[in-house]
Short mmCIF file of N, CA and C in Angstrom, two decimals:
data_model
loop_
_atom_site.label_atom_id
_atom_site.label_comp_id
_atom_site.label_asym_id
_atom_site.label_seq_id
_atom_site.Cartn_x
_atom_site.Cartn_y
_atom_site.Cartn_z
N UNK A 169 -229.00 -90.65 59.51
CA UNK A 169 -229.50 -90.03 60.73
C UNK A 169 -228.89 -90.71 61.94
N UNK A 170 -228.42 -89.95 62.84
CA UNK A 170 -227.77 -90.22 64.48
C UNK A 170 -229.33 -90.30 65.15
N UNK A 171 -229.54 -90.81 66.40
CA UNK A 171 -229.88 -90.64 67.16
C UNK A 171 -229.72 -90.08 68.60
N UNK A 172 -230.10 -89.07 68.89
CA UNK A 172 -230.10 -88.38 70.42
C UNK A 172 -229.86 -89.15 71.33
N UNK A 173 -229.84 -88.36 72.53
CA UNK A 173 -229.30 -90.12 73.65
C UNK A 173 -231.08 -90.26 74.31
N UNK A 174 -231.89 -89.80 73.94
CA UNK A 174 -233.15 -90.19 73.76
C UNK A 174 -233.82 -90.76 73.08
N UNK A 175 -232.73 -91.13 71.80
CA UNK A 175 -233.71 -92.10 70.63
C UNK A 175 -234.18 -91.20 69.68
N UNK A 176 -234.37 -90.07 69.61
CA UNK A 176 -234.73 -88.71 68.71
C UNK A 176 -233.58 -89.11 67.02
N UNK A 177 -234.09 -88.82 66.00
CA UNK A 177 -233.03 -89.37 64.98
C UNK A 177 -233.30 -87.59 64.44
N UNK A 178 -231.67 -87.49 64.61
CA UNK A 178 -231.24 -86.35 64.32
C UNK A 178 -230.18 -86.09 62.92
N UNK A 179 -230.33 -85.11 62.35
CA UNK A 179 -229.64 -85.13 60.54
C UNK A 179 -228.27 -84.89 61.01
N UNK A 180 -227.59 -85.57 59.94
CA UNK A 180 -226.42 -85.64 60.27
C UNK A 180 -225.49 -85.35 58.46
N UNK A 181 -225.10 -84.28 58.82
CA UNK A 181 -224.72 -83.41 57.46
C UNK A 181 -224.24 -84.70 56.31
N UNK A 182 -224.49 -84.47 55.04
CA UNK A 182 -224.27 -84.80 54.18
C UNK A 182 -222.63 -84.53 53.47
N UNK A 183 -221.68 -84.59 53.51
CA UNK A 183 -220.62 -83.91 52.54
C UNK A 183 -220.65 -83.87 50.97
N UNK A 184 -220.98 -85.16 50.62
CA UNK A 184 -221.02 -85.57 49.08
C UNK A 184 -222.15 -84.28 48.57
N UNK A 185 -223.17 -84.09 49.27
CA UNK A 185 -224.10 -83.27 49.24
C UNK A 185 -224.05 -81.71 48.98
N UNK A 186 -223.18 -81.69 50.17
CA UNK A 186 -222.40 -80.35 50.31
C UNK A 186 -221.69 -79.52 49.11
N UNK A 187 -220.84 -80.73 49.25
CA UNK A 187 -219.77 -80.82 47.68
C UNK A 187 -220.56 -80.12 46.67
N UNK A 188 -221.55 -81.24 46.25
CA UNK A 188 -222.38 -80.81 45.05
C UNK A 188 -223.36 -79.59 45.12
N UNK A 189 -223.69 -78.99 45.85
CA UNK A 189 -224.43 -77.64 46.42
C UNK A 189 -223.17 -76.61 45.73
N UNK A 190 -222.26 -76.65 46.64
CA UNK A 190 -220.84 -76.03 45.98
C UNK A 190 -220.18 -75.78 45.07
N UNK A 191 -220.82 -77.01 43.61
CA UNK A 191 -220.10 -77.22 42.78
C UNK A 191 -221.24 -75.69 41.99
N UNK A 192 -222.41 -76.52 41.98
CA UNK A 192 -223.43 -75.78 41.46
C UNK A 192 -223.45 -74.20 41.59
N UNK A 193 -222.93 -74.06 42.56
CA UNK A 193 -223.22 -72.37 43.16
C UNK A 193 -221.90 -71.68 42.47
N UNK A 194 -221.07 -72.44 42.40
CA UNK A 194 -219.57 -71.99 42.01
C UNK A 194 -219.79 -71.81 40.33
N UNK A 195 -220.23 -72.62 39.44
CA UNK A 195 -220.56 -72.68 38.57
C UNK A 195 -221.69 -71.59 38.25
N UNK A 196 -222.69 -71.19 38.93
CA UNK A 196 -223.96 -70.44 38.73
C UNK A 196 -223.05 -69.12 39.07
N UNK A 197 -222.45 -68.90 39.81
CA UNK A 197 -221.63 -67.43 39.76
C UNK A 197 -220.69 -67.18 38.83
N UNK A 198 -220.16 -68.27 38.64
CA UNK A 198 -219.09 -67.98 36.95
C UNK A 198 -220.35 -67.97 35.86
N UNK A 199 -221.42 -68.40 35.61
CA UNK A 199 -222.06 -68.14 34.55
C UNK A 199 -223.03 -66.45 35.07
N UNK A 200 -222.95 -65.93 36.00
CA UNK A 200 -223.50 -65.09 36.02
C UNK A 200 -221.93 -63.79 36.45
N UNK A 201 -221.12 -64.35 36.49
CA UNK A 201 -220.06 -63.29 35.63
C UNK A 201 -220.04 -62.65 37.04
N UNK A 202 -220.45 -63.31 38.40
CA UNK A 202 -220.86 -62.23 39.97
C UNK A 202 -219.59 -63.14 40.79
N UNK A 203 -218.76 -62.33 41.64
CA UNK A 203 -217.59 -62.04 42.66
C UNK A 203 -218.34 -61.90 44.27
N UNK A 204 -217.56 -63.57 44.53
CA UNK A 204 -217.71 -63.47 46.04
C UNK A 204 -216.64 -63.23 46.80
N UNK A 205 -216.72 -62.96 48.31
CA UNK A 205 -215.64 -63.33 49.24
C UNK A 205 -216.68 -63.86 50.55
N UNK A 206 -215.56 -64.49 51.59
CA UNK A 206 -216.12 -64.19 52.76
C UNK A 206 -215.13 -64.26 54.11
N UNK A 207 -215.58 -63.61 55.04
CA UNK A 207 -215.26 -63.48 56.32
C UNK A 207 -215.47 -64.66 57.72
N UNK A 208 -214.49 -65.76 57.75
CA UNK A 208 -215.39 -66.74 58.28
C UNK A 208 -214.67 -67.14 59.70
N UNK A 209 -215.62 -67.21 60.57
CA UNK A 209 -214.98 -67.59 62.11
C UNK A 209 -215.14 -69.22 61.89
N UNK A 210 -216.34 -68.95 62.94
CA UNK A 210 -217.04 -70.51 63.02
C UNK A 210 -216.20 -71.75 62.21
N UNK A 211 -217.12 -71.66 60.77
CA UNK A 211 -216.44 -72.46 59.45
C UNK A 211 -214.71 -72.50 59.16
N UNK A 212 -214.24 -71.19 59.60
CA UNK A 212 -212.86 -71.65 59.64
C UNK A 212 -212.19 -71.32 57.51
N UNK A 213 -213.23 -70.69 56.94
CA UNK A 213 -212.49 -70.63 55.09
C UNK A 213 -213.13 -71.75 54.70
N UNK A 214 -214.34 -72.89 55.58
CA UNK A 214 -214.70 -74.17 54.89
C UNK A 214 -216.06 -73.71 53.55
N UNK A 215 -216.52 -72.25 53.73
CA UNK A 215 -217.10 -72.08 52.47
C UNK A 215 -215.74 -71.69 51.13
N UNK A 216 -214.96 -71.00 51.80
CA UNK A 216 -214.35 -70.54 50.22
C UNK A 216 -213.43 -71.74 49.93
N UNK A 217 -213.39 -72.60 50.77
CA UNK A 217 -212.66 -73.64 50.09
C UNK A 217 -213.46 -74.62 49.27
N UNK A 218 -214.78 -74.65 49.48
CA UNK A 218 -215.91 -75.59 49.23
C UNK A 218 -215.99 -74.65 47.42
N UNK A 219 -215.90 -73.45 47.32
CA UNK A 219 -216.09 -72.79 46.34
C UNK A 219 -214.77 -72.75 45.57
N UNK A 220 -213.79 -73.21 45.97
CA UNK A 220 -212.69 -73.38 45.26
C UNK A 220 -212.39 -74.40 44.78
N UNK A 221 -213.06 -75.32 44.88
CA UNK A 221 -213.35 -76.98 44.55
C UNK A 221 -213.91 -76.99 42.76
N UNK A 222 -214.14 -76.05 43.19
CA UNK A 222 -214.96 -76.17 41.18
C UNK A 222 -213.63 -75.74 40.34
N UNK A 223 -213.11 -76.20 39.25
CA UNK A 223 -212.59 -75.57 38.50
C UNK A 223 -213.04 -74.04 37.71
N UNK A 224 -212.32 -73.25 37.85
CA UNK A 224 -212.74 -71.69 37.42
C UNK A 224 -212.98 -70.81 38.17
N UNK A 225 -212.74 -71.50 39.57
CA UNK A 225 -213.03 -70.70 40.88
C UNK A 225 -212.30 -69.56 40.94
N UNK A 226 -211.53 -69.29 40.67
CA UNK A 226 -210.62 -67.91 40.65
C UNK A 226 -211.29 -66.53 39.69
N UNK A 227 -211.97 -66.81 38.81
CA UNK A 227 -213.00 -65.78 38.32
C UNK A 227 -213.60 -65.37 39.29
N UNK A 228 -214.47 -66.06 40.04
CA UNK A 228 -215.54 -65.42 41.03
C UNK A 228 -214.96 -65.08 42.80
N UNK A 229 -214.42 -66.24 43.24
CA UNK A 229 -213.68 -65.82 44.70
C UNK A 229 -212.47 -65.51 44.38
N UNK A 230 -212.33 -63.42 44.91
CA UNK A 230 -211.60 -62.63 44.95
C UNK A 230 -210.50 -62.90 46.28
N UNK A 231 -210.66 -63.77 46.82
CA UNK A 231 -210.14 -63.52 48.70
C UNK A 231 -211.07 -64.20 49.56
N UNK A 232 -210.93 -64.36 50.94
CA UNK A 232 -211.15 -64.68 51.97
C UNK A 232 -210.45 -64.59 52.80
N UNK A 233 -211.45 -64.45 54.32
CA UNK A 233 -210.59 -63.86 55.39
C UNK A 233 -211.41 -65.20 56.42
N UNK A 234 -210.37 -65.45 57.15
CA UNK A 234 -210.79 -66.44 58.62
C UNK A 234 -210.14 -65.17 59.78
N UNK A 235 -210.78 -65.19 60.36
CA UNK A 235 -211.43 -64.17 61.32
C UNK A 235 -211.65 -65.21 62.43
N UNK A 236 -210.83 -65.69 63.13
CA UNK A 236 -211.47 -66.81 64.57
C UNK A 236 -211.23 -66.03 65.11
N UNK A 237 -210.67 -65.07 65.67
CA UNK A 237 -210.57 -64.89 66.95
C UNK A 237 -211.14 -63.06 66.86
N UNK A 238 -211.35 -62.63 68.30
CA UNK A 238 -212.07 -61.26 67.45
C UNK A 238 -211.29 -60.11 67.33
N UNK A 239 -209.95 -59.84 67.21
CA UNK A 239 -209.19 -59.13 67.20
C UNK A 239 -208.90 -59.56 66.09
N UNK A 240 -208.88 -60.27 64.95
CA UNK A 240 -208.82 -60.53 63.84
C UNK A 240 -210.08 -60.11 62.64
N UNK A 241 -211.13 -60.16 63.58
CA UNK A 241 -212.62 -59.32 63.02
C UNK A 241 -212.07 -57.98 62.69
N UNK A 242 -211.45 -57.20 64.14
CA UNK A 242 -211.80 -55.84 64.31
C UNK A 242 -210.59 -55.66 63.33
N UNK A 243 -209.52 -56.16 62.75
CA UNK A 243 -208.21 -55.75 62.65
C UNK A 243 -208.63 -56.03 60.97
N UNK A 244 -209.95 -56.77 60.29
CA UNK A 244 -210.33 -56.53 58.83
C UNK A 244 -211.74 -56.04 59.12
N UNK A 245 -211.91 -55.20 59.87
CA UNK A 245 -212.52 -53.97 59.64
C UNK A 245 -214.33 -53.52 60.07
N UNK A 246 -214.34 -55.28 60.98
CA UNK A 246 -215.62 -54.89 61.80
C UNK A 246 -215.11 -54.09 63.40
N UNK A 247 -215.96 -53.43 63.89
CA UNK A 247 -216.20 -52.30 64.12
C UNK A 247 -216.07 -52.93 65.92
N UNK A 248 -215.29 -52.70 66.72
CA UNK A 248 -215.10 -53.10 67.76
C UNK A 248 -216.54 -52.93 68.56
N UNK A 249 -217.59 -51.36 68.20
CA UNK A 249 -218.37 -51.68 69.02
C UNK A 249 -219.62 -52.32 68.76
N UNK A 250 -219.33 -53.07 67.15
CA UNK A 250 -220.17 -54.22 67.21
C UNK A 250 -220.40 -55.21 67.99
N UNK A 251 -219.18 -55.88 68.23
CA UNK A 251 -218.99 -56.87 68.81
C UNK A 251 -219.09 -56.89 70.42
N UNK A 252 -218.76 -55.45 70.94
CA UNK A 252 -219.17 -55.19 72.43
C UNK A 252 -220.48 -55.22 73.10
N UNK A 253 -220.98 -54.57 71.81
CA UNK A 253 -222.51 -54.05 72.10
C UNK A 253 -223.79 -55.62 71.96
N UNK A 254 -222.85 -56.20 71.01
CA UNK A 254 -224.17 -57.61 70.39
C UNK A 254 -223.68 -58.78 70.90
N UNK A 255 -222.42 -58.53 70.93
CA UNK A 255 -221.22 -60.12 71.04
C UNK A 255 -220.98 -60.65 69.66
N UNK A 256 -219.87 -61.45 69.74
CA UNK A 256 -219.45 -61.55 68.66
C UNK A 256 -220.46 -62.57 67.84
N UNK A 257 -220.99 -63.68 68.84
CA UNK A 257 -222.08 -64.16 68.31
C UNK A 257 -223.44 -63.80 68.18
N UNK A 258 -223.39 -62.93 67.11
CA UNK A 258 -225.12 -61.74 66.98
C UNK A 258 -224.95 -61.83 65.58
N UNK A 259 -226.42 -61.81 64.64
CA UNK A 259 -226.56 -60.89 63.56
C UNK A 259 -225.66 -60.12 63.09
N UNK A 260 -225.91 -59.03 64.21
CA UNK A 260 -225.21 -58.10 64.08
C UNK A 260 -223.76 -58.36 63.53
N UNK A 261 -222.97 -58.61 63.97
CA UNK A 261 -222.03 -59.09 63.71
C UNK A 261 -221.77 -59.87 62.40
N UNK A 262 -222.11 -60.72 62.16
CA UNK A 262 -222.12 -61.93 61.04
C UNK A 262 -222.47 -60.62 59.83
N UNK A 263 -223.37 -59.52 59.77
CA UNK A 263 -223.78 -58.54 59.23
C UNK A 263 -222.31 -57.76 58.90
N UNK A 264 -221.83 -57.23 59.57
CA UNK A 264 -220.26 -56.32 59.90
C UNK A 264 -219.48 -57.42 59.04
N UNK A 265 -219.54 -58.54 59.44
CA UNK A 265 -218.65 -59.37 58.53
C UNK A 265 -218.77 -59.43 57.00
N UNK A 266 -219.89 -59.45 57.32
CA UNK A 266 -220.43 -59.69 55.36
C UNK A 266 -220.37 -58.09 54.88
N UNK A 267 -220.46 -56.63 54.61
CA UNK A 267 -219.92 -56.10 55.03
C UNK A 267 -219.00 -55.78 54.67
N UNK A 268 -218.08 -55.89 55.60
CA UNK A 268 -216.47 -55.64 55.59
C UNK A 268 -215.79 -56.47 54.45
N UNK A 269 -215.90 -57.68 54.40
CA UNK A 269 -215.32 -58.32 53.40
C UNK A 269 -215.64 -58.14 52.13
N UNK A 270 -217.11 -57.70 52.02
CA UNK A 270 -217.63 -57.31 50.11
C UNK A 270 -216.60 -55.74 50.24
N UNK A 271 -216.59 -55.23 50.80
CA UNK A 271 -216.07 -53.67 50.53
C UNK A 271 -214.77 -54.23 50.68
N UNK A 272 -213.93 -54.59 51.37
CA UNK A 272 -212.52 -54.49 51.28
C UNK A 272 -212.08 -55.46 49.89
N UNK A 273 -212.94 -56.16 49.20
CA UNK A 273 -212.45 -57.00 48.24
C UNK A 273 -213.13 -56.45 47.28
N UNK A 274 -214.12 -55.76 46.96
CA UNK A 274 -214.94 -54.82 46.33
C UNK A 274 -215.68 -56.38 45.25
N UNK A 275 -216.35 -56.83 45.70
CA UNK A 275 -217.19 -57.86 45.19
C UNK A 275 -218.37 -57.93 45.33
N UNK A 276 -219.47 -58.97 44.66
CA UNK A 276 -220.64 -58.52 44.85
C UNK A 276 -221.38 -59.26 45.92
N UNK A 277 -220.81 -60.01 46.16
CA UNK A 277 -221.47 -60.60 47.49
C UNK A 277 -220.37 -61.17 48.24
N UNK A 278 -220.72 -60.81 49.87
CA UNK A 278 -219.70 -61.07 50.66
C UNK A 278 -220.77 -61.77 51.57
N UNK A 279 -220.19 -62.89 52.66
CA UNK A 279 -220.61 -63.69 53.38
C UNK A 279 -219.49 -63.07 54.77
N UNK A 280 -220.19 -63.58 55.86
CA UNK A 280 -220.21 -63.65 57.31
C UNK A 280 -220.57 -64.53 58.05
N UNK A 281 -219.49 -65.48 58.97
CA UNK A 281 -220.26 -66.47 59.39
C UNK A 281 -219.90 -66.40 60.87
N UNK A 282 -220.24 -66.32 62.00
CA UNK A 282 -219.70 -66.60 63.51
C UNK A 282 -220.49 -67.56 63.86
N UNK A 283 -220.47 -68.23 65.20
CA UNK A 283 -221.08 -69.23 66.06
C UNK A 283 -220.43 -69.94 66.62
N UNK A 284 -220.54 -70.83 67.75
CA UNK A 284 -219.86 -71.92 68.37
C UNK A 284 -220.72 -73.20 67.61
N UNK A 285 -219.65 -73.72 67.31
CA UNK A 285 -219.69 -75.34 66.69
C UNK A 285 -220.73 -76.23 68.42
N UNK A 286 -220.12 -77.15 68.41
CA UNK A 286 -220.60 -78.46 69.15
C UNK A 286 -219.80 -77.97 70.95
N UNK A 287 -219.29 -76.89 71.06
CA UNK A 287 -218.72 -76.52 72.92
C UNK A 287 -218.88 -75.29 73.11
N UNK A 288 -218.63 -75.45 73.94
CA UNK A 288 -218.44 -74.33 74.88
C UNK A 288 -217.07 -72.78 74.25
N UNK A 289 -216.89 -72.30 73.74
CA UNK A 289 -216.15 -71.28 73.23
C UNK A 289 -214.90 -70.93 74.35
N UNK A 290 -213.68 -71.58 75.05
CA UNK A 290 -212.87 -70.84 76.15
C UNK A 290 -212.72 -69.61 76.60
N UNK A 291 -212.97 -68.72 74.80
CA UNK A 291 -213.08 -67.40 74.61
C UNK A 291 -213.24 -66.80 75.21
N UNK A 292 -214.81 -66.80 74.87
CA UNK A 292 -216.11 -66.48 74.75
C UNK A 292 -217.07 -67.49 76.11
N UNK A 293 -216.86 -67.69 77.36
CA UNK A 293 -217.54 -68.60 77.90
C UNK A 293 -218.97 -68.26 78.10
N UNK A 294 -218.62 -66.92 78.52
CA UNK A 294 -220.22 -66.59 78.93
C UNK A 294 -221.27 -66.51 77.72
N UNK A 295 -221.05 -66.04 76.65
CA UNK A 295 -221.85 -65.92 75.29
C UNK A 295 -221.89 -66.81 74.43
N UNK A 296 -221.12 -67.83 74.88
CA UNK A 296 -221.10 -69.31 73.75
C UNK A 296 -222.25 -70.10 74.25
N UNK A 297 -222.88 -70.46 72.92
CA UNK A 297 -224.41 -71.32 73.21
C UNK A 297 -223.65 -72.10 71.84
N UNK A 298 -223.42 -73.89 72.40
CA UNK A 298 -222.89 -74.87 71.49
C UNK A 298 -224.21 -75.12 70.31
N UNK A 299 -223.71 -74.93 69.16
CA UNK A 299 -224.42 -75.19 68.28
C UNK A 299 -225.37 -73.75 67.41
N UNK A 300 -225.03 -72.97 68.41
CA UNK A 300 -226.13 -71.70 67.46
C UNK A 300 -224.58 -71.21 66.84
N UNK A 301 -225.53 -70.40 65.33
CA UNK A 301 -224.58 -69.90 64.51
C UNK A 301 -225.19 -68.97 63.92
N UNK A 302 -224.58 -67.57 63.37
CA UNK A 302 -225.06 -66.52 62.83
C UNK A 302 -224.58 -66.64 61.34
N UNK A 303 -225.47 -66.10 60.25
CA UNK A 303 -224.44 -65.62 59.49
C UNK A 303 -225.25 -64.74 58.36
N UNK A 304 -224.73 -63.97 57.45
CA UNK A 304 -224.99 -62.67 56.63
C UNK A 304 -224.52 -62.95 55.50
N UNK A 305 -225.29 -62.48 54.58
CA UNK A 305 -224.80 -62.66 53.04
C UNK A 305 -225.36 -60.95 52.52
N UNK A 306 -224.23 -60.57 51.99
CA UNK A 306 -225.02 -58.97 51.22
C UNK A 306 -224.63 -59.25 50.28
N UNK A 307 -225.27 -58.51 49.08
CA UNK A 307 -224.77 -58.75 47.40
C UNK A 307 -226.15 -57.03 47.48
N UNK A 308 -224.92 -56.39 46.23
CA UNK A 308 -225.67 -55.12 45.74
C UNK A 308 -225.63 -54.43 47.59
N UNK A 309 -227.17 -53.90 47.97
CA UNK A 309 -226.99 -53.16 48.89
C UNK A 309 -227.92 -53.86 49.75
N UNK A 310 -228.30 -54.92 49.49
CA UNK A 310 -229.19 -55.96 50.59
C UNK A 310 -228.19 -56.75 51.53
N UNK A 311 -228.87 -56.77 53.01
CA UNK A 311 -228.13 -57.42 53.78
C UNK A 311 -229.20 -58.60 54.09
N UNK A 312 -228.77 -59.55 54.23
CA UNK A 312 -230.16 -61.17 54.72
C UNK A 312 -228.87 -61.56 56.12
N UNK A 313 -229.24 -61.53 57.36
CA UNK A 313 -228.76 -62.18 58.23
C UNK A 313 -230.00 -63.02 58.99
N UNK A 314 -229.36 -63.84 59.50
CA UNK A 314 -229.71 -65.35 60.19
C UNK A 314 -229.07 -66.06 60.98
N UNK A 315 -229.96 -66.62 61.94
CA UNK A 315 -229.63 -66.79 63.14
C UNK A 315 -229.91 -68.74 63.47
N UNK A 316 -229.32 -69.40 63.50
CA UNK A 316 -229.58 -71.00 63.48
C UNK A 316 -228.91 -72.18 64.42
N UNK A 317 -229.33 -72.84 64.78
CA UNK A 317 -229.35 -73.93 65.76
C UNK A 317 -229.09 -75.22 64.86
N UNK A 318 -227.84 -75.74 65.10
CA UNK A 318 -227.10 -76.79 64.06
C UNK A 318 -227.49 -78.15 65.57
N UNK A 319 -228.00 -79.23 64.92
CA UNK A 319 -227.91 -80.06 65.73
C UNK A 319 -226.78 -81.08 66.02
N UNK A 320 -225.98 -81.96 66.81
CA UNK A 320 -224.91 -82.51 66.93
C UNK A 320 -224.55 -82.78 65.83
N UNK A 321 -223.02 -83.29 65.31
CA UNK A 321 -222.53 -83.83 64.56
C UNK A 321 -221.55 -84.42 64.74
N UNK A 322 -220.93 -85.42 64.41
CA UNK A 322 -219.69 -86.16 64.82
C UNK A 322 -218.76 -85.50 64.84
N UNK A 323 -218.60 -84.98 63.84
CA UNK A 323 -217.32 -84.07 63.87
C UNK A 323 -217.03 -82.49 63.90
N UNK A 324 -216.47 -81.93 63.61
CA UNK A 324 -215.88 -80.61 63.12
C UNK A 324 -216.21 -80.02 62.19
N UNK A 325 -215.37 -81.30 61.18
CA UNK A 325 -215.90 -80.49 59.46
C UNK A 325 -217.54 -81.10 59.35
N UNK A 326 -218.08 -82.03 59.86
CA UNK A 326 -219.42 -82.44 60.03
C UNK A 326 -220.19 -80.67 60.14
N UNK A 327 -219.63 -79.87 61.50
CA UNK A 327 -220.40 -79.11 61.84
C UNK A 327 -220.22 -77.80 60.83
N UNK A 328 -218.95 -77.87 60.18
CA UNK A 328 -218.68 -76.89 59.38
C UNK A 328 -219.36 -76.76 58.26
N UNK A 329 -219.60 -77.83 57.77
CA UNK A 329 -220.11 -78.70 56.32
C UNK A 329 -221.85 -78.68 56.73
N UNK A 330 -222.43 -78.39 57.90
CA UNK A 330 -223.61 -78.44 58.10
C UNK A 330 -223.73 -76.63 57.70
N UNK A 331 -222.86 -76.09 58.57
CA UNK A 331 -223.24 -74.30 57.96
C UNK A 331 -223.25 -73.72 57.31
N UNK A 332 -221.97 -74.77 55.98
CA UNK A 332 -221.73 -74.35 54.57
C UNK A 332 -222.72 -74.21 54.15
N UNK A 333 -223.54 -75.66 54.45
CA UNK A 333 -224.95 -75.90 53.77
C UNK A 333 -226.14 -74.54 53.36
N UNK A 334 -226.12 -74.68 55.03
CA UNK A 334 -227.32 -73.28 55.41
C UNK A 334 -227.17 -72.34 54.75
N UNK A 335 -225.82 -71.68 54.00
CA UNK A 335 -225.37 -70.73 54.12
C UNK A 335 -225.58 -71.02 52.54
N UNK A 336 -225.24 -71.82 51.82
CA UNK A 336 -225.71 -72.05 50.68
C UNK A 336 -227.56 -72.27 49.78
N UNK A 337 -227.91 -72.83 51.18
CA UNK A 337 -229.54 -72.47 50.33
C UNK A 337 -229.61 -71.17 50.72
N UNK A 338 -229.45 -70.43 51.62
CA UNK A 338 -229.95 -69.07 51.61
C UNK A 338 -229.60 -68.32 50.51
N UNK A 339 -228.35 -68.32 50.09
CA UNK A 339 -227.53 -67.80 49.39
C UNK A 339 -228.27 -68.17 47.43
N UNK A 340 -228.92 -69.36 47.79
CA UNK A 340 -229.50 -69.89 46.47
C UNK A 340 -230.61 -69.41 46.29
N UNK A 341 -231.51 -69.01 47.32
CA UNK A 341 -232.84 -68.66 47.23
C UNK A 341 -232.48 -66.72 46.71
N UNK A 342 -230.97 -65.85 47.03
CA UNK A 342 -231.10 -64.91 46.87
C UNK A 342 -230.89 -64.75 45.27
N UNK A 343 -229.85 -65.59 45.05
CA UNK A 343 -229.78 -65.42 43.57
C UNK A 343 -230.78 -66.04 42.62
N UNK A 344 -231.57 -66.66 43.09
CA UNK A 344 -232.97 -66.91 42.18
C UNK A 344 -233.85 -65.88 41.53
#
């Protein structure tokens, strides 16, 4: 745990942790014979690479798409007036992502992740809030999106490796 510049002791992502969340999930989809992809801004591909870490990973992750910028969204197949209407950092959106990527890779669960990490977005100035992050998981014809507030982290892959996380218990509680 970090502490705030108030003394507040704040979590500070685990990787080894991460890792092993990853290994497990990668493994629980090759034994259940089920095909992911995902669509990832924020994270940057740090889930499908986290899922490519297991040996056998190529059975289950069909593809992945990094999507940073949003002309790279609209150009694999979310919907320009998603992103006008919600911003790119919405539900909504992270939804379009997850989405677009299960249908264009025809798999059973596709992920979506947007948000600004730890700044300010150059982008995006006016709609970037440092630290909130969206993201969507559909499998079959259910969509689960979510909306979350990552607290500081030292780093980058710190903050990346914190959303993998999130994105993995949710993702664990669906396949239960």
């Amino acid at each position: 745990m970090r502490e705030n510049f108030i003394g507040i002791p704040m979590p500070v992502c685990n990787e080894k942790l991460v890792r092993e969340h990853y290994r497990k999930l990668t493994e629980t989809l090759i034994e259940k014979g089920l095909t992911i992809t995902t669509m990832e801004s924020a994270t940057s591909g740090q889930i499908a690479s986290l899922i490519t870490d297991t040996e056998g990973a190529s059975a289950v992750l069909k593809g992945a798409f990094v999507t940073y910028s949003n002309e790279a969204k609209i150009m694999q197949g979310v919907p320009a007036e998603i992103i006008e209407n919600n911003s790119v950092y919405s539900e909504e959106t992270a939804r379009a992502m997850a989405v677009s990527c299960k249908d264009r890779y025809k798999t059973d669960i596709g992920i979506g992740v947007t948000g600004t990490m730890g700044n300010i977005d150059p982008a995006n100035k006016n709609i970037s809030v440092p630290g909130q992050v969206y993201f969507a998981i559909t499998m079959g014809d259910a969509i689960y999106s979510f909306s979350r507030k990552i607290p500081p982290q030292p780093s980058r892959l710190l903050y990346k490796l914190f959303v993998a996380d999130m994105v993995y218990v949710e993702l664990n509680k669906i396949l239960d």
